[in-house]
XYZ file of C-alpha atoms in Angstrom:
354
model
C -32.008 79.879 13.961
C -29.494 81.792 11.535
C -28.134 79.820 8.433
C -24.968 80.722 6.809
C -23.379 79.943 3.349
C -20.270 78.141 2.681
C -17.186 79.123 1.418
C -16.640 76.926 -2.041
C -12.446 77.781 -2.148
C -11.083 76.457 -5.548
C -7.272 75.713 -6.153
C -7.518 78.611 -8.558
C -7.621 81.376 -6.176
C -6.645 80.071 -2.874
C -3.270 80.547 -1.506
C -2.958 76.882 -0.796
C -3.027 76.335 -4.842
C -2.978 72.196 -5.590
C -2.569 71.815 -2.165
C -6.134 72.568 -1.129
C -6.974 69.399 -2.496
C -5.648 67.123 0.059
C -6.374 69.380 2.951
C -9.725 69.763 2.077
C -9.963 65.854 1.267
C -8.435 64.391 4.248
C -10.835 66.273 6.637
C -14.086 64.586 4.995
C -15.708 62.148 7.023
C -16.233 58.680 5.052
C -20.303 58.934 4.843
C -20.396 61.986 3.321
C -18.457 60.294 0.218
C -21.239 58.935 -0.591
C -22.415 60.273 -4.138
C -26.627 59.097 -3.070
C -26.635 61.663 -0.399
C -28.365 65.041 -1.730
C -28.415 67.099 1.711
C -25.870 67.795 3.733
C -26.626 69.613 6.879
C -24.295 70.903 9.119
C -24.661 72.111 12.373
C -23.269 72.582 16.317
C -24.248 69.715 17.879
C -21.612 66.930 19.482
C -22.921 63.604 19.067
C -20.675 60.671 19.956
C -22.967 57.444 20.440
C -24.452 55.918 17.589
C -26.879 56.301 15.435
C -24.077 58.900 14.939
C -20.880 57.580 13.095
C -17.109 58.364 14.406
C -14.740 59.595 11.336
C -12.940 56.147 10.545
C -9.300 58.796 10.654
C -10.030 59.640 13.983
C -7.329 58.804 16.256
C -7.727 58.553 20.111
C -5.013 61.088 22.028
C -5.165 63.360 24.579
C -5.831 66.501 22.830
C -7.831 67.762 19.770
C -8.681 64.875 18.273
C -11.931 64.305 18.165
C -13.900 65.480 14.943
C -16.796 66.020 13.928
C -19.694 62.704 13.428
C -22.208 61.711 10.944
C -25.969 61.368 11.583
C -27.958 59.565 9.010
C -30.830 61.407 8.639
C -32.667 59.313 5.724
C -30.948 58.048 2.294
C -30.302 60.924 0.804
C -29.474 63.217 3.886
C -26.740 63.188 6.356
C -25.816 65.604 9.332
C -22.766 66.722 9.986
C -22.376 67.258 13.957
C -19.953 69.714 15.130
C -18.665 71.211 18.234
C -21.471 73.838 19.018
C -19.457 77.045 17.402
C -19.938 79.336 15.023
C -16.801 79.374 13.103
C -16.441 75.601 13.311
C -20.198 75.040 11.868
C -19.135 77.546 9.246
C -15.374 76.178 8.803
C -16.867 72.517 8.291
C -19.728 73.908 5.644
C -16.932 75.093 3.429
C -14.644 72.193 3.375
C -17.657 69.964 2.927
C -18.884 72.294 -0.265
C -15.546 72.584 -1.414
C -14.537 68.787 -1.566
C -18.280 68.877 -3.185
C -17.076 71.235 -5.953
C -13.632 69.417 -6.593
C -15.667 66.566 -7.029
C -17.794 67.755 -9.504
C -20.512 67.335 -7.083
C -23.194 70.098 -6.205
C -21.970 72.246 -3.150
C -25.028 74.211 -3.128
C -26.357 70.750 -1.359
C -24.715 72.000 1.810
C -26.585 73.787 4.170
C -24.904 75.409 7.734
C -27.253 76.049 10.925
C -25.033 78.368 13.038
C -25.423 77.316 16.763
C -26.153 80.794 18.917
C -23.829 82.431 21.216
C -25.604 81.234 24.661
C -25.546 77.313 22.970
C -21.568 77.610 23.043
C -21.100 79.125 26.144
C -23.594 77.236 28.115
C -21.683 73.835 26.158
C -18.305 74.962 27.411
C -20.387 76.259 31.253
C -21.387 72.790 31.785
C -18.438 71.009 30.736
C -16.323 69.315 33.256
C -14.016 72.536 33.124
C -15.998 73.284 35.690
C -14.438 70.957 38.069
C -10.831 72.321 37.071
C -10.810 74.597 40.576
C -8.897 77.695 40.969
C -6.638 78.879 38.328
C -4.129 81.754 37.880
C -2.026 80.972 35.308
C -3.960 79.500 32.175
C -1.821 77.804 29.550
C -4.296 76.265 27.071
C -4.721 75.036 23.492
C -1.809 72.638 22.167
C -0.413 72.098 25.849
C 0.308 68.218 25.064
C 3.072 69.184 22.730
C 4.945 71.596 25.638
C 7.375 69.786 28.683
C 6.385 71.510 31.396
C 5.155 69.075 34.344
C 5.249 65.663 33.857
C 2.106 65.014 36.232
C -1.030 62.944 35.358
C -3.664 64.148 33.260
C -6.990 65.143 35.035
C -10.137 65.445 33.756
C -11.157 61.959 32.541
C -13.966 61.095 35.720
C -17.095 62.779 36.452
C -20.086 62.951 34.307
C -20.109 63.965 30.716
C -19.192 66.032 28.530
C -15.635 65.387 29.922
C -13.514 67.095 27.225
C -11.153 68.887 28.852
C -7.899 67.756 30.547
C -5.718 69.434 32.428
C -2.505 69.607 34.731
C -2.020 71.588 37.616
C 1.174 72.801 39.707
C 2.400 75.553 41.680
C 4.681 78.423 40.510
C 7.770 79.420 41.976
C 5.631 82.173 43.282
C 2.809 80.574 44.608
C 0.339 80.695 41.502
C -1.800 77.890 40.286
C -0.658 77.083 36.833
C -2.461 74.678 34.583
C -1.958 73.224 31.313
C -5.566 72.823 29.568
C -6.409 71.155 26.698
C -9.907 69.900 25.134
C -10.631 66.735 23.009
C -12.932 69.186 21.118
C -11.574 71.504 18.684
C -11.864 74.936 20.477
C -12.623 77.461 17.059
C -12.413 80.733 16.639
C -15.795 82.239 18.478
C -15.702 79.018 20.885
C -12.186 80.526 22.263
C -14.189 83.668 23.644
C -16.720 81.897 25.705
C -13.649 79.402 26.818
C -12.195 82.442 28.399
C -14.736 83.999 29.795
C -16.021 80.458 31.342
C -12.082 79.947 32.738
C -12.980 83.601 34.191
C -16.498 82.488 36.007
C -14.926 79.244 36.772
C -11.636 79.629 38.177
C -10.942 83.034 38.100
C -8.246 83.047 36.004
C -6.012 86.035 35.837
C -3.981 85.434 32.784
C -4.531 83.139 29.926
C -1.451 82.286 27.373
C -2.879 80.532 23.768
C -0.526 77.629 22.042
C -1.765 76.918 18.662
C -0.489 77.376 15.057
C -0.786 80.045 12.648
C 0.429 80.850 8.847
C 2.454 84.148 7.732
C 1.688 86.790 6.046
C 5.838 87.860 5.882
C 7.173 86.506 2.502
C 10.709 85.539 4.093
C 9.724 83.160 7.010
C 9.878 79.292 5.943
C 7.382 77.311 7.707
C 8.126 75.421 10.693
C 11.150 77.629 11.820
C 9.730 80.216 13.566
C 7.199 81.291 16.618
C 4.539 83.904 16.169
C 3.477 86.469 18.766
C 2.496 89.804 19.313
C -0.809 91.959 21.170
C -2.142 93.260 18.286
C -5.234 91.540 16.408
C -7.487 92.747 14.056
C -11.148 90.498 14.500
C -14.062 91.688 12.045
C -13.880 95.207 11.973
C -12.311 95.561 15.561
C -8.372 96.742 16.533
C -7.546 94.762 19.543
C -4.848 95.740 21.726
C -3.791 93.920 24.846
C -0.935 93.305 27.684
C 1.593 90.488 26.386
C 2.906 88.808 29.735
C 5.138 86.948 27.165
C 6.893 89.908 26.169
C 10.280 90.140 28.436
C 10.932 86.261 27.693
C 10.043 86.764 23.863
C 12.335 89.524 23.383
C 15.311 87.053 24.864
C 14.019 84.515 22.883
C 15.518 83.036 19.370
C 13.154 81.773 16.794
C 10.328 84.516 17.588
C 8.695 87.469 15.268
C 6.404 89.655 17.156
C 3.592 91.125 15.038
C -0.158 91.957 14.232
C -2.641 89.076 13.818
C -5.198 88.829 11.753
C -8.179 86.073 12.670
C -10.182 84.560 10.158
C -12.962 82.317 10.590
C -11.604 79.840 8.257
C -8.931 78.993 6.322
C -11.262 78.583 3.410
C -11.627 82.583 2.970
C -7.762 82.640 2.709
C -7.749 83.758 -0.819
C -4.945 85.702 -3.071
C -6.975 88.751 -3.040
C -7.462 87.951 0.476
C -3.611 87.868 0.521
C -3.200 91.104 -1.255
C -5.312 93.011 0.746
C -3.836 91.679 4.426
C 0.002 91.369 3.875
C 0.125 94.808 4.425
C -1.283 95.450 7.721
C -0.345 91.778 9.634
C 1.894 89.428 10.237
C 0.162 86.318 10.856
C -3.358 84.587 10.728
C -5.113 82.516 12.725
C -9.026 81.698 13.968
C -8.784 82.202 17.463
C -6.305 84.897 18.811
C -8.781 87.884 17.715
C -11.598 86.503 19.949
C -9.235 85.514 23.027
C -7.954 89.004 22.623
C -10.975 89.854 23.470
C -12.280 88.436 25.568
C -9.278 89.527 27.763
C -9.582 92.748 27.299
C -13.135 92.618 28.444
C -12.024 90.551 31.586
C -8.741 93.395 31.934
C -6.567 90.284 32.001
C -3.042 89.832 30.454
C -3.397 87.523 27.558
C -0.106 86.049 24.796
C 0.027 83.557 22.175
C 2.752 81.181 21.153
C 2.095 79.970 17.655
C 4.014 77.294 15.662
C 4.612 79.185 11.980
C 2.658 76.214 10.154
C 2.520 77.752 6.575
C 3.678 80.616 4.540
C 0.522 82.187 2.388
C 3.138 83.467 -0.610
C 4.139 79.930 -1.151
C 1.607 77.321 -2.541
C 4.165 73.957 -2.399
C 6.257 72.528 -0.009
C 5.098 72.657 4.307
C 1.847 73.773 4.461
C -1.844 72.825 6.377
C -2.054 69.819 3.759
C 1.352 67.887 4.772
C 1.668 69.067 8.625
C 1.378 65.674 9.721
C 4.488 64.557 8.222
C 7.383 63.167 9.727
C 9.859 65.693 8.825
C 7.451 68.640 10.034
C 6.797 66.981 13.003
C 10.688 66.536 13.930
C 11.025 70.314 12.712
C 8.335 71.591 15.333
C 9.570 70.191 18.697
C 12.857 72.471 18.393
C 9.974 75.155 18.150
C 8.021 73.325 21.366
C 11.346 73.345 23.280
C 11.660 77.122 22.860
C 8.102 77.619 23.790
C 9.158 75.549 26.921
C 11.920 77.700 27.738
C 9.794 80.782 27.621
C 6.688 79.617 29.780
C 9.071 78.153 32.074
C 10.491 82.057 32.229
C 7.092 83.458 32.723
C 6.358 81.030 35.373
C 9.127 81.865 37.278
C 8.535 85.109 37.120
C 4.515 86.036 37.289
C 3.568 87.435 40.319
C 0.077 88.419 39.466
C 0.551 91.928 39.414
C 0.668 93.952 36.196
């Protein structure tokens, strides 16, 4: 069992500035507001039945919405269950200690049990991704925001855990495309083992990654642009892969191509952080690093298509703290429609063959 120790981000020295607050805020489950409670453990466990408690902002949809749930553990101590990953465990620690700290509350009350490798990939193993079948194309993460079949989701029968859903179809060329989302939140390490499962699984032979990430690039606004590129930089690795995306990209308006840097949360995102990575990428994210890979040890093409969500230089305006707004919202499906346009180019196109 391997503990690890939050990440207490303050306004001060964060890029996000004031904003921090609200992001951090928003994300706390209701129980944990509770100024009687004196331990707060946090660890990778997905509970959804009572005892355990559902966040009262959780909102049913089809994709990434659930969160994590609160298990009473006496009156003074409350667990915080998460999807069994690393990152996520970690990534929930830290907002917990820093809403803690902003509240003049004790962080140090927070304590993070990191769930092991073999927990998350036997979690993700005996999912019901493994009824998803044969697969050659892989388009997962945000695929509910993208118009590319308009066929039923699947996924929702057959015993539990049934987070995943998924649509299938058949390429111009005879591949097996499909769309895969998960009701989970897939984070950082988690994305590895998802791979690698979709590899034992369905034998996948070339995963593409929709998501978000922020820039490191002073001059792109938030919200305008689309991030890619097959260069990431995860711990102390250099991670080079094949982009399948790369033709269509280069065609494409609205996209930068560039080096990634993944984090495993946006808590560490400091302005020393800042200073010390706007030289060397272009974006950051928690998940492209360990995709990467994971590809690379699979020899499988792998390409991301990120909405620009923030800008790190700037500490007002769009950011992670307002994303949800109306305005943003409109702002990103002209960025889904382009992301459209280029799957629906590699689609046509991807024969398999490198």
């Amino acid at each position: 069992m391997q503990h690890a120790i939050p990440i207490t981000a303050s306004p001060g020295n964060h890029t996000m500035g004031e904003s921090l607050i609200p992001y951090v805020t928003d994300k706390i489950h209701q129980d944990l507001r509770d100024t009687a409670i004196d331990c707060i453990q946090v660890v990778g466990a997905v509970q959804r039945e009572p005892p355990a408690r559902i966040a009262a902002f959780e909102r049913d949809q089809i994709i990434d919405y659930r969160r994590p749930t609160v298990l009473s553990v006496d009156s003074s101590t409350a667990q915080l269950n998460c999807f069994p990953s690393r990152n996520l465990v970690l990534h929930y620690a830290s907002l917990v200690s820093t809403y803690l700290k902003l509240c003049g509350r004790n962080p140090d009350i927070v304590r993070a049990t990191l769930p092991s490798p073999l927990q998350t990939a036997e979690f993700l193993r005996e999912s019901n991704l493994r009824f998803l079948g044969p697969v050659d194309l892989a388009i997962i993460g945000d695929v509910h925001k993208l118009n590319l079949h308009e066929g039923e989701w699947q996924g929702n029968r057959g015993p539990e855990p049934r987070i995943f859903r998924w649509k299938k179809f058949t390429s111009p060329q005879g591949k097996t495309v499909a769309m895969i989302g998960c009701q989970e939140k897939i984070w950082g390490d988690a994305s590895y083992h998802l791979i690698h499962a979709l590899r034992a699984g369905s034998g996948v032979q070339c995963v593409i990654y929709i998501a978000k990430s922020g820039s490191l690039l002073k001059h792109l606004d938030p919200n305008t642009w689309i991030a890619t590129g097959d260069v990431a930089f995860l711990d102390e690795e250099i991670i080079h892969w094949e982009n399948p995306l790369k033709e269509a990209t280069d065609l494409a308006t609205r996209v930068v191509d560039g080096p990634i840097v993944t984090v495993p949360t946006s808590l560490c995102e400091t302005q020393e952080w800042l200073r010390q990575w706007s030289t060397k990428a272009h974006w950051v994210d928690c998940e492209v690093g360990y995709m990467a890979k994971a590809a690379a040890e699979l020899r499988i093409p792998f390409g991301f298509l990120h909405v620009v969500s923030d800008n790190l230089h700037l500490t007002d305006g769009e950011n992670l703290s307002n994303e949800d707004s109306p305005s943003v919202l409109r702002k990103r499906e002209s960025l889904y429609e382009v992301m459209n346009n280029i799957l629906d180019t590699l689609i046509a196109r991807w024969t398999g063959e490198s």
